[in-house]
Amino acid sequence: MDRTLVELAIQGDEEAYAGLMAMAGDRLVAIAYRILRDLDVAEDAVQVALVNAWRDLPTLRDPDRFEAWLTRILVRACYAEAGRSRRWNARLRVLPIDTPSPSDPMATVADRDRLDRGFRRLPTDQRAIVVLHHYLGWSQPEIAHALEIPIGTVKSRLFYATRALRAAIDADDRATSAERPA
Amino acid sequence: MTSDTDLDRLLQDYLQAGPAELSDRVLWAARAQISTTRRRGRLDRLAPWREFHMTQSTRLLLVGGGGLALVVAIAAGLFSPLLGQRTPGPGASQMASPSVRASVAAPSASASASASAVAVATPAPTFRAPIVARIEATDLTAAWTVSAPSLWTPALAPDGRIWVPSNASDQIRIYDQTGKLVEKWGSTGSGDGQFTFGAAGASRNGAGVVFAPDGSFFVLDSGNFRVQHFSPDRKFLGAFGRFGSDPGQFASAVAIGLDDGGNLYVSDEGRHDVQVFTTGGTYVRTIAEGAAGDGVWGSGPGWFITTRLTDGEAGAIEYHADGTVQGGWDLRPWSCEPSGVTRDEAPRNIYLTCPSRDGGTGYAFRFDQTGTLLRVWRINGAGIAVTPDGTAAFVVSDDGTTMSRYNLGAPEGG
C-alpha cells in the first residue's frame, strides 16, 4: 500500500483515500465474501468498513500498518453484518443457519459442498480466523496482532473451527455411508 | 476421519472461489458517505481520562432528590471547567441524526437541559415471543456454597478464580474453583483503588468486575459513581464517571459489561438506561432507556444484553451498541425477575438468571447465540458467571448472602 497516500489520507485528503479504497476494494470484498458467504452482505460490510476506516484514520499511528489495520476494521464490520442477518429481530425469531435438507442426496455431495455447509455453520469470528489463516496465509501471531486479540484466542477459534469442519465432513461421510445400499 | 492435510487442501480449494472485484457502486456509496463523515480526533485516544470525583459530602447532598436538581445543573454549569467535566467525543455527536436525538432520562428537565451530548432515543421494546415452558426445568444441586454478606455479580478472572464484590466490606472477595476464599482485595474510600460499593443516600447500588482480553479489568465502583480501570497486576490505571444525569455520569449503577468489540456497558437503575463507553473511558452514547436492569453483558462484538424489569415486563433485551433493538426474551410466563446475564466463550451460549418474585421457584436459562432456549434449571440466583466452556456456573443468591457453584454439564452447542 502506498505510504504517501496513507499519510495524505490521515491528514484528511479525500482523493488520496479514494485511491486507497480503489486499491484495497477488491481485496476487501474477497475477504468479506469468504467470511460471510453472501456477496450482498459482503459488499455492505466493505462499505461500512471503508467509511469507518476513514472516520478512524487519524488514530492510525503507523501508516505501514494500514493494510492490517483496515483488515481488522473489515473483520469487525463482517461481525456486525453477520449479526444483523444472524440475530432474530424484535418481531421474528429466525434462525438463519443453513442446514442440509434431509432429502439431500448425500451420497452425491462433493467434498466442497460438505465443507461449505460446515463452514456456514461456524460462528463468524471463527470463519474470520479461518479465512485470514487459510486464504490470506497469515500466521497465528500475525492474525492476533492484526485483530488485536490474544494469540490464545486465535488458536482456540482455529481449533474449534477445524474441529467443527472436520466433524461436518466426517458426519456427512457417515451419513452417506449409512444411506448407501449394502 | 479426514486428515489435517486433506482438510487444509479442501479449505484452500474452497476459499479460492469468490468475487474478483468490488463493484463501483460500493465505492461510490462509500465515497458519498465519507464526504459527510466527521473524523475521529487523535486526542480521543490520547487524552487523559482521569476525572474529578466528588467528595462524599457533596455527593450525599446531590443524591438527596429531584428537588435539588437545580443545584446539580448550576453546579455542573459553574464548575464544569474546573472539574474537568467530560464532554462526549467527536464520534458521539455524529452517531445519531438530529431526528432521533433526545435527552437522557433525567431527574429534572433543568438538569438534563445542561447536557451537551447526545442520547439515542430507543423505542421501548415490546416482547413478541414469550418463552413457553417447552423445556422441563431441572433441579441442580450446588457443588459448593460459600456465605458472605451483600455479594453482587461474580466475574471469572483469567486465572480461573472467581471475583465477587461485597457491598458490606467494599472489597472484592476472590475464591478459587473449589470455593476456598483466597483473598479479600480493596478497601473503603474514594481514592484511587478504593471502593464504595454501597453508598448511603443512593437508592440502590451494585458492583461488578469485568475483565478485558488484555487481562486488565474494570470495577464498577457505584457508590463513588465511577468505573475504575486496573492493570492485570492491579495497578490503578484510571477512572471515569461522576454523579449526575448527564451523559457519562451515574446515579445508581448496578452492572457493568464488556463486549468483544471493546464497548463497555454500564446499566444504571437510577437513570434507567445503559451507557456505552470505550475501554478508554470515553462516553459513546446512551441507549436502552427504560430497560436497564440488574444485568448487562456483551453478547458479541458490538452486542449486549440487559435484563429488564419495568412495569411488570420481565425479560431480557439484546441491543446493538448503536441502539438497535435486536430482540429479546419474554420471561413473564415464568413469574420471575430477570437479573443476571453472561455468556460462555465457546460455543457462546447465553445465560440468564431469573430469581423468584415471591419466594417461589427461580430459574437459570441457557440460550444459544441465536436466542433458542436450550436448558432451564431451577436455580434461585441473581448474579452469574460461567466458565469459558460453559460447564459450570457461579451464582450469587438473590439475597446476596451466598455464592454457589453449579456444574451444568457440557453445553448443547459444544
Coordinates of C-alpha atoms in Angstrom, one line a residue:
Chain A
M1 CA 0.0 0.0 0.0
D2 CA 1.3 3.4 -0.9
R3 CA 2.6 5.0 2.3
T4 CA 2.3 8.5 0.9
L5 CA -1.4 8.0 0.1
V6 CA -2.0 6.7 3.6
E7 CA -0.3 9.7 5.1
L8 CA -2.3 12.1 3.0
A9 CA -5.5 10.3 3.8
I10 CA -4.7 10.5 7.5
Q11 CA -4.3 14.3 7.1
G12 CA -7.8 14.4 5.5
D13 CA -7.1 14.2 1.8
E14 CA -10.3 12.5 0.4
E15 CA -8.8 12.0 -3.0
A16 CA -5.9 10.1 -1.5
Y17 CA -8.3 8.0 0.4
A18 CA -10.4 7.3 -2.7
G19 CA -7.2 6.0 -4.3
L20 CA -6.6 3.7 -1.3
M21 CA -10.2 2.5 -1.5
A22 CA -9.8 1.7 -5.1
M23 CA -6.6 -0.2 -4.4
A24 CA -7.9 -2.1 -1.4
G25 CA -11.5 -2.7 -2.5
D26 CA -11.0 -5.9 -4.4
R27 CA -9.1 -7.5 -1.6
L28 CA -11.6 -6.4 1.0
V29 CA -14.6 -7.8 -0.8
A30 CA -12.7 -11.0 -1.4
I31 CA -12.1 -11.4 2.3
A32 CA -15.6 -10.3 3.3
Y33 CA -17.3 -12.6 0.9
R34 CA -15.2 -15.6 2.1
I35 CA -16.2 -14.8 5.7
L36 CA -19.9 -14.1 5.1
R37 CA -20.6 -16.3 2.0
D38 CA -23.0 -13.8 0.7
L39 CA -22.0 -11.1 -1.8
D40 CA -24.6 -8.6 -0.9
V41 CA -23.8 -8.8 2.8
A42 CA -20.1 -8.7 2.0
E43 CA -20.4 -5.6 0.0
D44 CA -22.3 -3.9 2.8
A45 CA -19.5 -4.9 5.2
V46 CA -16.9 -3.4 2.9
Q47 CA -18.8 -0.2 2.6
V48 CA -19.2 0.1 6.3
A49 CA -15.5 -0.7 6.8
L50 CA -14.4 1.9 4.3
V51 CA -16.4 4.6 6.0
N52 CA -15.3 3.5 9.5
A53 CA -11.7 3.5 8.4
W54 CA -12.0 7.0 7.1
R55 CA -13.5 8.1 10.3
D56 CA -10.8 6.4 12.4
L57 CA -7.8 7.1 10.2
P58 CA -6.5 9.9 12.4
T59 CA -6.0 7.3 15.1
L60 CA -3.7 5.1 12.9
R61 CA -0.2 5.7 14.2
D62 CA 1.8 3.6 11.8
P63 CA 0.9 4.2 8.1
D64 CA 2.8 1.0 7.3
R65 CA 0.2 -1.0 9.2
F66 CA -2.6 0.4 7.2
E67 CA -3.4 -2.9 5.5
A68 CA -3.6 -4.9 8.6
W69 CA -5.5 -2.1 10.4
L70 CA -8.0 -2.0 7.6
T71 CA -8.4 -5.7 7.7
R72 CA -9.3 -5.5 11.3
I73 CA -11.9 -2.9 10.7
L74 CA -13.3 -5.1 7.9
V75 CA -13.5 -8.1 10.1
R76 CA -15.4 -6.2 12.7
A77 CA -17.8 -4.9 10.0
C78 CA -18.3 -8.5 9.0
Y79 CA -19.1 -9.4 12.6
A80 CA -21.7 -6.7 12.6
E81 CA -23.2 -7.6 9.3
A82 CA -23.3 -11.2 10.2
G83 CA -25.0 -10.3 13.4
R84 CA -27.6 -8.3 11.6
S85 CA -28.6 -11.3 9.5
R86 CA -27.9 -13.9 12.2
R87 CA -29.9 -12.4 15.0
W88 CA -33.5 -12.6 15.4
N89 CA -35.3 -9.3 15.4
A90 CA -38.0 -7.9 17.6
R91 CA -40.7 -9.3 15.5
L92 CA -39.4 -12.5 14.4
R93 CA -37.1 -15.1 15.9
V94 CA -35.4 -16.5 12.9
L95 CA -32.5 -19.0 12.8
P96 CA -30.8 -18.2 9.5
I97 CA -28.5 -21.2 9.8
D98 CA -28.1 -23.3 6.8
T99 CA -28.7 -26.9 7.5
P100 CA -28.7 -29.7 5.0
S101 CA -32.1 -30.7 3.8
P102 CA -33.0 -34.2 4.9
S103 CA -33.8 -35.0 1.3
D104 CA -30.4 -34.1 0.1
P105 CA -28.8 -36.9 -1.8
M106 CA -25.8 -37.1 0.5
A107 CA -24.1 -39.7 -1.5
T108 CA -23.6 -37.3 -4.4
V109 CA -22.5 -34.3 -2.4
A110 CA -18.9 -33.4 -3.2
D111 CA -16.3 -32.6 -0.5
R112 CA -16.6 -28.9 -1.3
D113 CA -20.3 -28.8 -0.6
R114 CA -19.8 -30.6 2.7
L115 CA -17.2 -28.1 3.6
D116 CA -19.4 -25.3 2.6
R117 CA -22.2 -26.5 4.9
G118 CA -19.8 -26.9 7.7
F119 CA -18.2 -23.5 7.1
R120 CA -21.6 -21.7 7.1
R121 CA -22.4 -23.2 10.5
L122 CA -19.3 -21.7 12.1
P123 CA -19.6 -18.5 14.2
T124 CA -18.4 -15.5 12.3
D125 CA -15.4 -15.0 14.4
Q126 CA -14.2 -18.5 13.7
R127 CA -14.8 -18.0 10.0
A128 CA -12.7 -14.9 10.0
I129 CA -9.8 -16.7 11.5
V130 CA -10.1 -19.5 9.0
V131 CA -10.1 -17.0 6.1
L132 CA -7.2 -15.0 7.4
H133 CA -5.2 -18.1 8.0
H134 CA -6.1 -20.3 5.0
Y135 CA -6.9 -17.7 2.4
L136 CA -4.6 -14.8 3.2
G137 CA -2.0 -17.2 4.6
W138 CA -1.4 -15.2 7.8
S139 CA 0.3 -16.9 10.7
Q140 CA -1.5 -17.1 14.0
P141 CA 0.7 -14.3 15.6
E142 CA 0.0 -12.1 12.5
I143 CA -3.7 -12.6 13.0
A144 CA -3.5 -11.9 16.7
H145 CA -1.6 -8.8 16.0
A146 CA -3.8 -7.5 13.3
L147 CA -7.1 -8.2 15.1
E148 CA -5.7 -7.1 18.5
I149 CA -6.8 -10.3 20.2
P150 CA -4.7 -12.7 22.3
I151 CA -2.9 -15.5 20.4
G152 CA -4.7 -18.0 22.6
T153 CA -8.0 -16.7 21.2
V154 CA -6.7 -17.2 17.7
K155 CA -5.6 -20.7 18.5
S156 CA -8.8 -21.7 20.2
R157 CA -11.0 -20.3 17.4
L158 CA -8.9 -22.1 14.8
F159 CA -9.1 -25.2 16.8
Y160 CA -12.8 -25.1 17.2
A161 CA -13.4 -24.2 13.6
T162 CA -11.1 -27.0 12.4
R163 CA -12.8 -29.5 14.7
A164 CA -16.2 -28.4 13.5
L165 CA -15.3 -28.6 9.8
R166 CA -13.8 -32.0 10.2
A167 CA -16.8 -33.2 12.1
A168 CA -19.1 -31.8 9.4
I169 CA -17.3 -33.7 6.7
D170 CA -16.9 -36.9 8.7
A171 CA -20.6 -36.8 9.8
D172 CA -21.6 -36.4 6.2
D173 CA -19.3 -39.3 5.3
R174 CA -21.1 -41.5 7.9
A175 CA -24.5 -40.3 6.7
T176 CA -23.6 -41.1 3.1
S177 CA -22.3 -44.5 4.0
A178 CA -25.4 -45.3 6.0
E179 CA -27.6 -44.3 3.1
R180 CA -25.8 -46.4 0.6
P181 CA -27.4 -49.7 -0.2
A182 CA -25.5 -52.7 1.1
Chain B
M1 CA -11.5 -39.4 9.7
T2 CA -10.4 -36.5 7.5
S3 CA -6.6 -35.8 7.9
D4 CA -5.2 -32.4 8.6
T5 CA -3.6 -32.4 5.1
D6 CA -6.8 -33.2 3.4
L7 CA -8.7 -30.6 5.4
D8 CA -6.1 -27.9 4.6
R9 CA -6.3 -28.8 0.9
L10 CA -10.1 -28.8 0.9
L11 CA -10.1 -25.4 2.7
Q12 CA -7.7 -23.8 0.3
D13 CA -9.6 -25.0 -2.7
Y14 CA -12.9 -24.0 -1.1
L15 CA -11.6 -20.5 -0.3
Q16 CA -10.3 -19.8 -3.8
A17 CA -13.7 -19.2 -5.3
G18 CA -15.1 -15.7 -4.8
P19 CA -15.7 -12.3 -6.4
A20 CA -12.8 -10.8 -8.3
E21 CA -13.5 -7.2 -7.7
L22 CA -15.5 -4.8 -5.7
S23 CA -18.3 -3.1 -7.6
D24 CA -18.1 0.6 -8.4
R25 CA -21.5 1.0 -6.8
V26 CA -20.0 0.2 -3.4
L27 CA -17.0 2.5 -3.9
W28 CA -19.3 5.3 -5.0
A29 CA -21.6 4.8 -2.0
A30 CA -18.7 4.7 0.4
R31 CA -17.3 7.9 -1.0
A32 CA -20.6 9.7 -0.8
Q33 CA -20.8 8.7 2.9
I34 CA -17.2 9.7 3.6
S35 CA -17.8 13.3 2.4
T36 CA -20.3 13.7 5.2
T37 CA -18.5 11.7 7.9
R38 CA -16.8 13.5 10.7
R39 CA -13.4 12.1 11.6
R40 CA -12.3 10.9 14.9
G41 CA -9.7 13.1 16.5
R42 CA -6.3 11.8 17.7
L43 CA -7.0 13.2 21.1
D44 CA -9.8 10.7 21.6
R45 CA -7.2 8.1 22.4
L46 CA -4.5 10.2 23.9
A47 CA -6.5 12.4 26.2
P48 CA -6.2 11.5 29.9
W49 CA -9.5 10.2 31.2
R50 CA -8.9 10.6 34.9
E51 CA -11.8 12.6 36.2
F52 CA -12.7 14.6 39.2
H53 CA -14.6 12.7 41.8
M54 CA -17.0 14.3 44.2
T55 CA -16.3 14.3 47.8
Q56 CA -18.6 12.1 49.9
S57 CA -20.4 15.1 51.4
T58 CA -21.1 16.8 48.1
R59 CA -22.4 13.6 46.7
L60 CA -24.8 13.0 49.6
L61 CA -26.1 16.5 49.1
L62 CA -26.8 15.9 45.5
V63 CA -28.3 12.4 45.9
G64 CA -30.9 14.0 48.1
G65 CA -33.6 14.1 45.4
G66 CA -35.2 15.8 42.5
G67 CA -35.7 19.0 44.4
L68 CA -32.0 19.6 44.3
A69 CA -31.7 19.0 40.6
L70 CA -31.3 22.7 40.0
V71 CA -28.3 22.7 42.3
V72 CA -26.9 19.9 40.1
A73 CA -27.4 21.9 37.0
I74 CA -26.0 25.1 38.4
A75 CA -23.0 23.3 39.9
A76 CA -22.3 21.5 36.7
G77 CA -22.6 24.6 34.7
L78 CA -20.5 26.8 37.0
F79 CA -17.8 24.3 37.9
S80 CA -17.5 22.0 35.0
P81 CA -14.4 23.9 33.6
L82 CA -12.8 23.5 37.0
L83 CA -13.9 19.9 37.4
G84 CA -12.8 18.8 34.0
Q85 CA -16.3 17.7 33.1
R86 CA -16.3 15.2 30.3
T87 CA -17.9 16.1 27.1
P88 CA -18.7 13.4 24.6
G89 CA -16.1 12.5 22.0
P90 CA -16.5 13.9 18.5
G91 CA -17.7 10.5 17.5
A92 CA -20.7 10.8 19.7
S93 CA -22.4 13.6 18.0
Q94 CA -22.3 12.0 14.6
M95 CA -23.8 8.8 15.6
A96 CA -27.4 9.9 15.8
S97 CA -29.2 12.1 13.3
P98 CA -31.0 15.1 14.8
S99 CA -34.3 13.4 14.2
V100 CA -33.5 10.7 16.8
R101 CA -31.8 12.8 19.4
A102 CA -33.4 13.1 22.8
S103 CA -32.3 14.0 26.2
V104 CA -31.5 11.2 28.6
A105 CA -34.0 10.2 31.3
A106 CA -33.1 12.7 33.9
P107 CA -34.4 13.6 37.4
S108 CA -35.4 17.0 36.1
A109 CA -35.7 18.9 32.9
S110 CA -33.3 21.6 34.2
A111 CA -30.6 19.1 34.8
S112 CA -30.9 17.4 31.5
A113 CA -31.0 20.7 29.7
S114 CA -27.4 21.2 30.6
A115 CA -26.5 18.0 28.7
S116 CA -24.4 18.9 25.7
A117 CA -24.2 15.3 24.4
V118 CA -26.5 13.0 22.6
A119 CA -28.6 10.1 23.6
V120 CA -30.3 7.9 21.2
A121 CA -34.0 7.6 21.8
T122 CA -34.6 3.9 21.7
P123 CA -38.3 2.9 21.4
A124 CA -39.4 0.8 24.3
P125 CA -39.1 -2.8 23.1
T126 CA -42.1 -5.0 23.1
F127 CA -41.9 -8.7 23.6
R128 CA -43.3 -10.7 20.8
A129 CA -42.1 -14.1 21.6
P130 CA -42.9 -15.3 25.1
I131 CA -40.9 -18.2 26.2
V132 CA -43.2 -21.0 26.9
A133 CA -42.1 -23.9 29.1
R134 CA -41.4 -26.4 26.4
I135 CA -38.3 -27.5 28.1
E136 CA -38.7 -29.1 31.5
A137 CA -36.8 -27.2 34.2
T138 CA -34.4 -29.5 36.0
D139 CA -33.1 -29.3 39.6
L140 CA -29.5 -28.7 40.1
T141 CA -27.5 -29.3 43.3
A142 CA -24.8 -26.9 44.2
A143 CA -21.3 -28.4 44.1
W144 CA -20.4 -26.0 46.9
T145 CA -21.8 -22.9 48.5
V146 CA -20.0 -20.1 50.4
S147 CA -21.6 -17.4 52.6
A148 CA -20.7 -13.8 52.8
P149 CA -22.7 -10.6 53.2
S150 CA -24.0 -8.4 50.4
L151 CA -22.5 -10.2 47.4
W152 CA -23.0 -8.8 43.9
T153 CA -22.3 -10.1 40.5
P154 CA -19.3 -12.5 40.3
A155 CA -16.8 -12.5 37.5
L156 CA -14.3 -15.1 36.3
A157 CA -10.7 -13.9 36.3
P158 CA -8.3 -15.1 33.6
D159 CA -6.7 -17.4 36.1
G160 CA -10.0 -19.1 36.8
R161 CA -10.6 -17.5 40.2
I162 CA -14.0 -16.0 41.0
W163 CA -14.1 -12.4 42.0
V164 CA -17.2 -11.2 43.7
P165 CA -17.7 -7.8 45.2
S166 CA -19.2 -7.4 48.7
N167 CA -21.1 -4.3 49.4
A168 CA -20.8 -4.9 53.1
S169 CA -17.0 -4.6 53.1
D170 CA -16.3 -2.6 49.9
Q171 CA -14.0 -5.4 49.0
I172 CA -13.7 -7.9 46.2
R173 CA -13.7 -11.5 47.6
I174 CA -11.6 -13.8 45.5
Y175 CA -12.4 -17.6 45.5
D176 CA -10.7 -20.5 43.8
Q177 CA -12.6 -23.0 41.9
T178 CA -13.1 -25.2 45.0
G179 CA -14.9 -22.4 46.9
K180 CA -11.9 -21.5 49.1
L181 CA -11.6 -17.8 49.9
V182 CA -8.1 -16.9 48.8
E183 CA -8.1 -13.2 49.2
K184 CA -10.1 -10.1 50.0
W185 CA -8.9 -7.1 48.0
G186 CA -9.7 -3.4 48.3
S187 CA -10.7 -1.0 51.0
T188 CA -13.4 1.5 51.6
G189 CA -12.9 5.0 50.3
S190 CA -13.0 7.3 47.3
G191 CA -9.3 7.3 46.4
D192 CA -7.6 5.6 43.6
G193 CA -8.0 1.8 44.1
Q194 CA -10.6 2.3 46.9
F195 CA -14.2 1.3 46.6
T196 CA -17.6 2.4 47.9
F197 CA -19.9 -0.2 46.5
G198 CA -23.0 0.7 48.5
A199 CA -23.2 4.4 49.2
A200 CA -25.6 5.9 51.7
G201 CA -28.2 8.1 50.1
A202 CA -28.3 6.4 46.8
S203 CA -31.4 4.3 46.3
R204 CA -29.6 1.2 45.2
N205 CA -26.1 0.4 44.1
G206 CA -24.5 -2.5 42.6
A207 CA -21.0 -3.5 42.0
G208 CA -19.3 -5.6 39.3
V209 CA -16.0 -6.5 37.8
V210 CA -15.3 -7.2 34.1
F211 CA -12.0 -8.5 32.7
A212 CA -10.7 -7.3 29.3
P213 CA -8.9 -9.6 26.9
D214 CA -5.6 -8.0 27.8
G215 CA -6.0 -9.0 31.4
S216 CA -6.8 -5.5 32.7
F217 CA -10.1 -5.2 34.5
F218 CA -12.8 -2.6 35.3
V219 CA -14.6 -2.3 38.6
L220 CA -18.0 -0.7 38.8
D221 CA -17.4 1.5 41.9
S222 CA -21.1 2.5 42.1
G223 CA -21.0 4.3 45.4
N224 CA -18.3 6.6 44.0
F225 CA -20.3 6.9 40.8
R226 CA -17.4 5.8 38.7
V227 CA -15.7 2.9 36.9
Q228 CA -12.1 2.2 37.8
H229 CA -9.6 0.6 35.5
F230 CA -6.8 -1.6 36.7
S231 CA -3.9 -3.4 35.1
P232 CA -3.6 -7.1 35.3
D233 CA -1.3 -6.7 38.3
R234 CA -3.9 -4.4 39.9
K235 CA -2.2 -1.1 39.4
F236 CA -4.7 1.8 39.1
L237 CA -4.9 3.0 35.5
G238 CA -7.7 5.5 35.6
A239 CA -11.3 6.2 36.3
F240 CA -14.3 7.8 34.7
G241 CA -17.7 8.9 35.8
R242 CA -19.3 11.1 38.5
F243 CA -22.7 11.5 39.9
G244 CA -25.3 13.0 37.7
S245 CA -27.8 12.6 34.9
D246 CA -25.7 14.0 32.1
P247 CA -24.0 11.7 29.6
G248 CA -21.2 9.8 31.1
Q249 CA -22.5 10.2 34.6
F250 CA -24.0 7.7 37.0
A251 CA -26.8 7.7 39.5
S252 CA -27.4 4.2 40.7
A253 CA -25.3 2.0 38.5
V254 CA -25.8 -1.7 39.1
A255 CA -24.0 -3.7 36.4
I256 CA -21.1 -3.5 34.0
G257 CA -20.4 -5.5 30.9
L258 CA -17.9 -5.6 28.1
D259 CA -18.3 -6.9 24.5
D260 CA -15.9 -8.4 22.1
G261 CA -15.8 -5.1 20.2
G262 CA -14.3 -3.2 23.1
N263 CA -17.5 -1.5 24.2
L264 CA -18.1 -1.1 28.0
Y265 CA -21.7 -1.0 29.2
V266 CA -22.9 0.4 32.4
S267 CA -26.5 -0.3 33.5
D268 CA -28.0 2.3 35.8
E269 CA -31.2 1.8 37.6
G270 CA -31.3 5.4 38.8
R271 CA -31.1 6.7 35.2
H272 CA -33.0 3.7 33.8
D273 CA -30.6 3.3 30.9
V274 CA -27.4 1.7 29.7
Q275 CA -24.5 3.9 28.8
V276 CA -21.8 2.8 26.3
F277 CA -18.2 3.8 26.8
T278 CA -14.9 2.9 25.1
T279 CA -12.4 1.0 27.2
G280 CA -10.6 4.3 27.4
G281 CA -13.5 5.7 29.3
T282 CA -14.9 7.9 26.5
Y283 CA -18.6 8.2 26.6
V284 CA -20.2 7.0 23.4
R285 CA -23.9 7.1 23.8
T286 CA -26.9 6.3 26.0
I287 CA -29.3 3.6 25.0
A288 CA -31.8 1.1 26.4
E289 CA -33.7 3.9 28.2
G290 CA -36.2 2.4 30.5
A291 CA -34.9 -1.0 30.0
A292 CA -31.9 -1.2 32.3
G293 CA -31.8 -4.0 34.8
D294 CA -29.6 -5.8 37.2
G295 CA -27.5 -7.4 34.5
V296 CA -25.7 -6.3 31.4
W297 CA -23.3 -8.3 29.4
G298 CA -21.6 -8.2 26.0
S299 CA -23.1 -10.9 23.8
G300 CA -20.9 -10.4 20.8
P301 CA -18.9 -7.8 19.0
G302 CA -21.0 -4.7 19.4
W303 CA -23.9 -6.5 21.1
F304 CA -25.1 -6.6 24.6
I305 CA -28.0 -7.9 26.6
T306 CA -29.6 -6.2 29.5
T307 CA -32.2 -7.7 31.8
R308 CA -35.3 -5.7 32.2
L309 CA -38.0 -5.4 34.8
T310 CA -40.1 -2.4 34.2
D311 CA -43.9 -2.0 34.6
G312 CA -44.4 -5.7 35.0
E313 CA -42.4 -6.6 31.9
A314 CA -39.9 -9.3 32.8
G315 CA -37.4 -10.2 30.2
A316 CA -34.1 -9.5 28.6
I317 CA -33.3 -7.4 25.6
E318 CA -30.5 -7.6 23.2
Y319 CA -29.2 -4.4 21.7
H320 CA -26.5 -3.4 19.4
A321 CA -24.2 -0.7 20.7
D322 CA -25.7 1.7 18.2
G323 CA -29.0 1.4 20.0
T324 CA -30.7 -1.0 17.6
V325 CA -33.1 -3.4 19.4
Q326 CA -32.5 -6.9 18.1
G327 CA -34.9 -8.9 20.2
G328 CA -35.4 -10.4 23.5
W329 CA -36.9 -13.0 25.7
D330 CA -40.2 -12.6 27.4
L331 CA -39.9 -14.2 30.8
R332 CA -43.3 -13.2 32.2
P333 CA -44.7 -16.7 31.9
W334 CA -42.0 -17.8 34.4
S335 CA -43.1 -15.5 37.2
C336 CA -39.6 -14.4 37.9
E337 CA -37.5 -11.3 37.8
P338 CA -34.6 -11.4 35.3
S339 CA -31.4 -10.4 36.9
G340 CA -28.0 -11.7 35.8
V341 CA -26.7 -12.3 32.3
T342 CA -23.5 -13.7 31.0
R343 CA -22.0 -15.7 28.2
D344 CA -19.5 -18.5 27.7
E345 CA -16.6 -18.3 25.3
A346 CA -17.4 -21.4 23.3
P347 CA -20.0 -22.2 22.0
R348 CA -21.1 -18.7 23.1
N349 CA -24.2 -19.6 24.8
I350 CA -26.0 -17.0 26.8
Y351 CA -27.1 -17.5 30.4
L352 CA -29.8 -15.6 32.3
T353 CA -30.8 -15.9 35.9
C354 CA -34.4 -15.1 36.9
P355 CA -35.0 -15.3 40.7
S356 CA -38.4 -15.8 42.1
R357 CA -40.7 -12.8 42.6
D358 CA -42.5 -14.2 45.6
G359 CA -40.1 -16.6 47.3
G360 CA -41.1 -19.4 44.9
T361 CA -39.0 -21.0 42.2
G362 CA -36.3 -19.2 40.4
Y363 CA -34.7 -20.2 37.2
A364 CA -31.5 -20.1 35.2
F365 CA -31.7 -20.3 31.4
R366 CA -29.2 -21.2 28.8
F367 CA -29.8 -20.0 25.2
D368 CA -27.7 -20.5 22.2
Q369 CA -26.4 -17.4 20.3
T370 CA -29.4 -17.3 18.1
G371 CA -31.7 -17.0 21.0
T372 CA -33.0 -20.5 21.2
L373 CA -33.7 -21.8 24.7
L374 CA -31.6 -24.8 25.4
R375 CA -31.9 -25.6 29.1
V376 CA -33.7 -24.4 32.2
W377 CA -32.6 -25.1 35.7
R378 CA -34.3 -24.4 39.0
I379 CA -31.7 -22.0 40.5
N380 CA -32.9 -19.1 42.6
G381 CA -29.9 -16.9 41.9
A382 CA -29.1 -13.4 40.6
G383 CA -25.6 -12.5 39.6
I384 CA -23.9 -15.2 37.5
A385 CA -20.6 -16.0 35.9
V386 CA -19.8 -19.1 33.9
T387 CA -16.6 -20.9 33.0
P388 CA -15.3 -20.3 29.4
D389 CA -16.5 -23.7 28.3
G390 CA -19.9 -23.2 29.9
T391 CA -19.7 -26.3 32.0
A392 CA -20.0 -24.6 35.4
A393 CA -21.8 -21.5 36.7
F394 CA -21.1 -19.4 39.8
V395 CA -24.3 -17.9 41.0
V396 CA -24.9 -15.4 43.8
S397 CA -28.2 -15.9 45.6
D398 CA -30.9 -13.3 45.1
D399 CA -30.5 -12.1 48.7
G400 CA -26.7 -11.7 48.2
T401 CA -25.8 -13.9 51.1
T402 CA -24.3 -16.9 49.3
M403 CA -22.5 -17.9 46.1
S404 CA -22.7 -21.4 44.8
R405 CA -21.0 -23.4 42.1
Y406 CA -23.3 -25.4 39.8
N407 CA -21.9 -28.0 37.4
L408 CA -24.0 -27.6 34.2
G409 CA -22.6 -30.3 32.1
A410 CA -21.4 -29.8 28.5
P411 CA -23.2 -27.1 26.6
E412 CA -25.5 -28.5 23.8
G413 CA -23.8 -26.5 21.2
G414 CA -20.3 -27.5 22.2

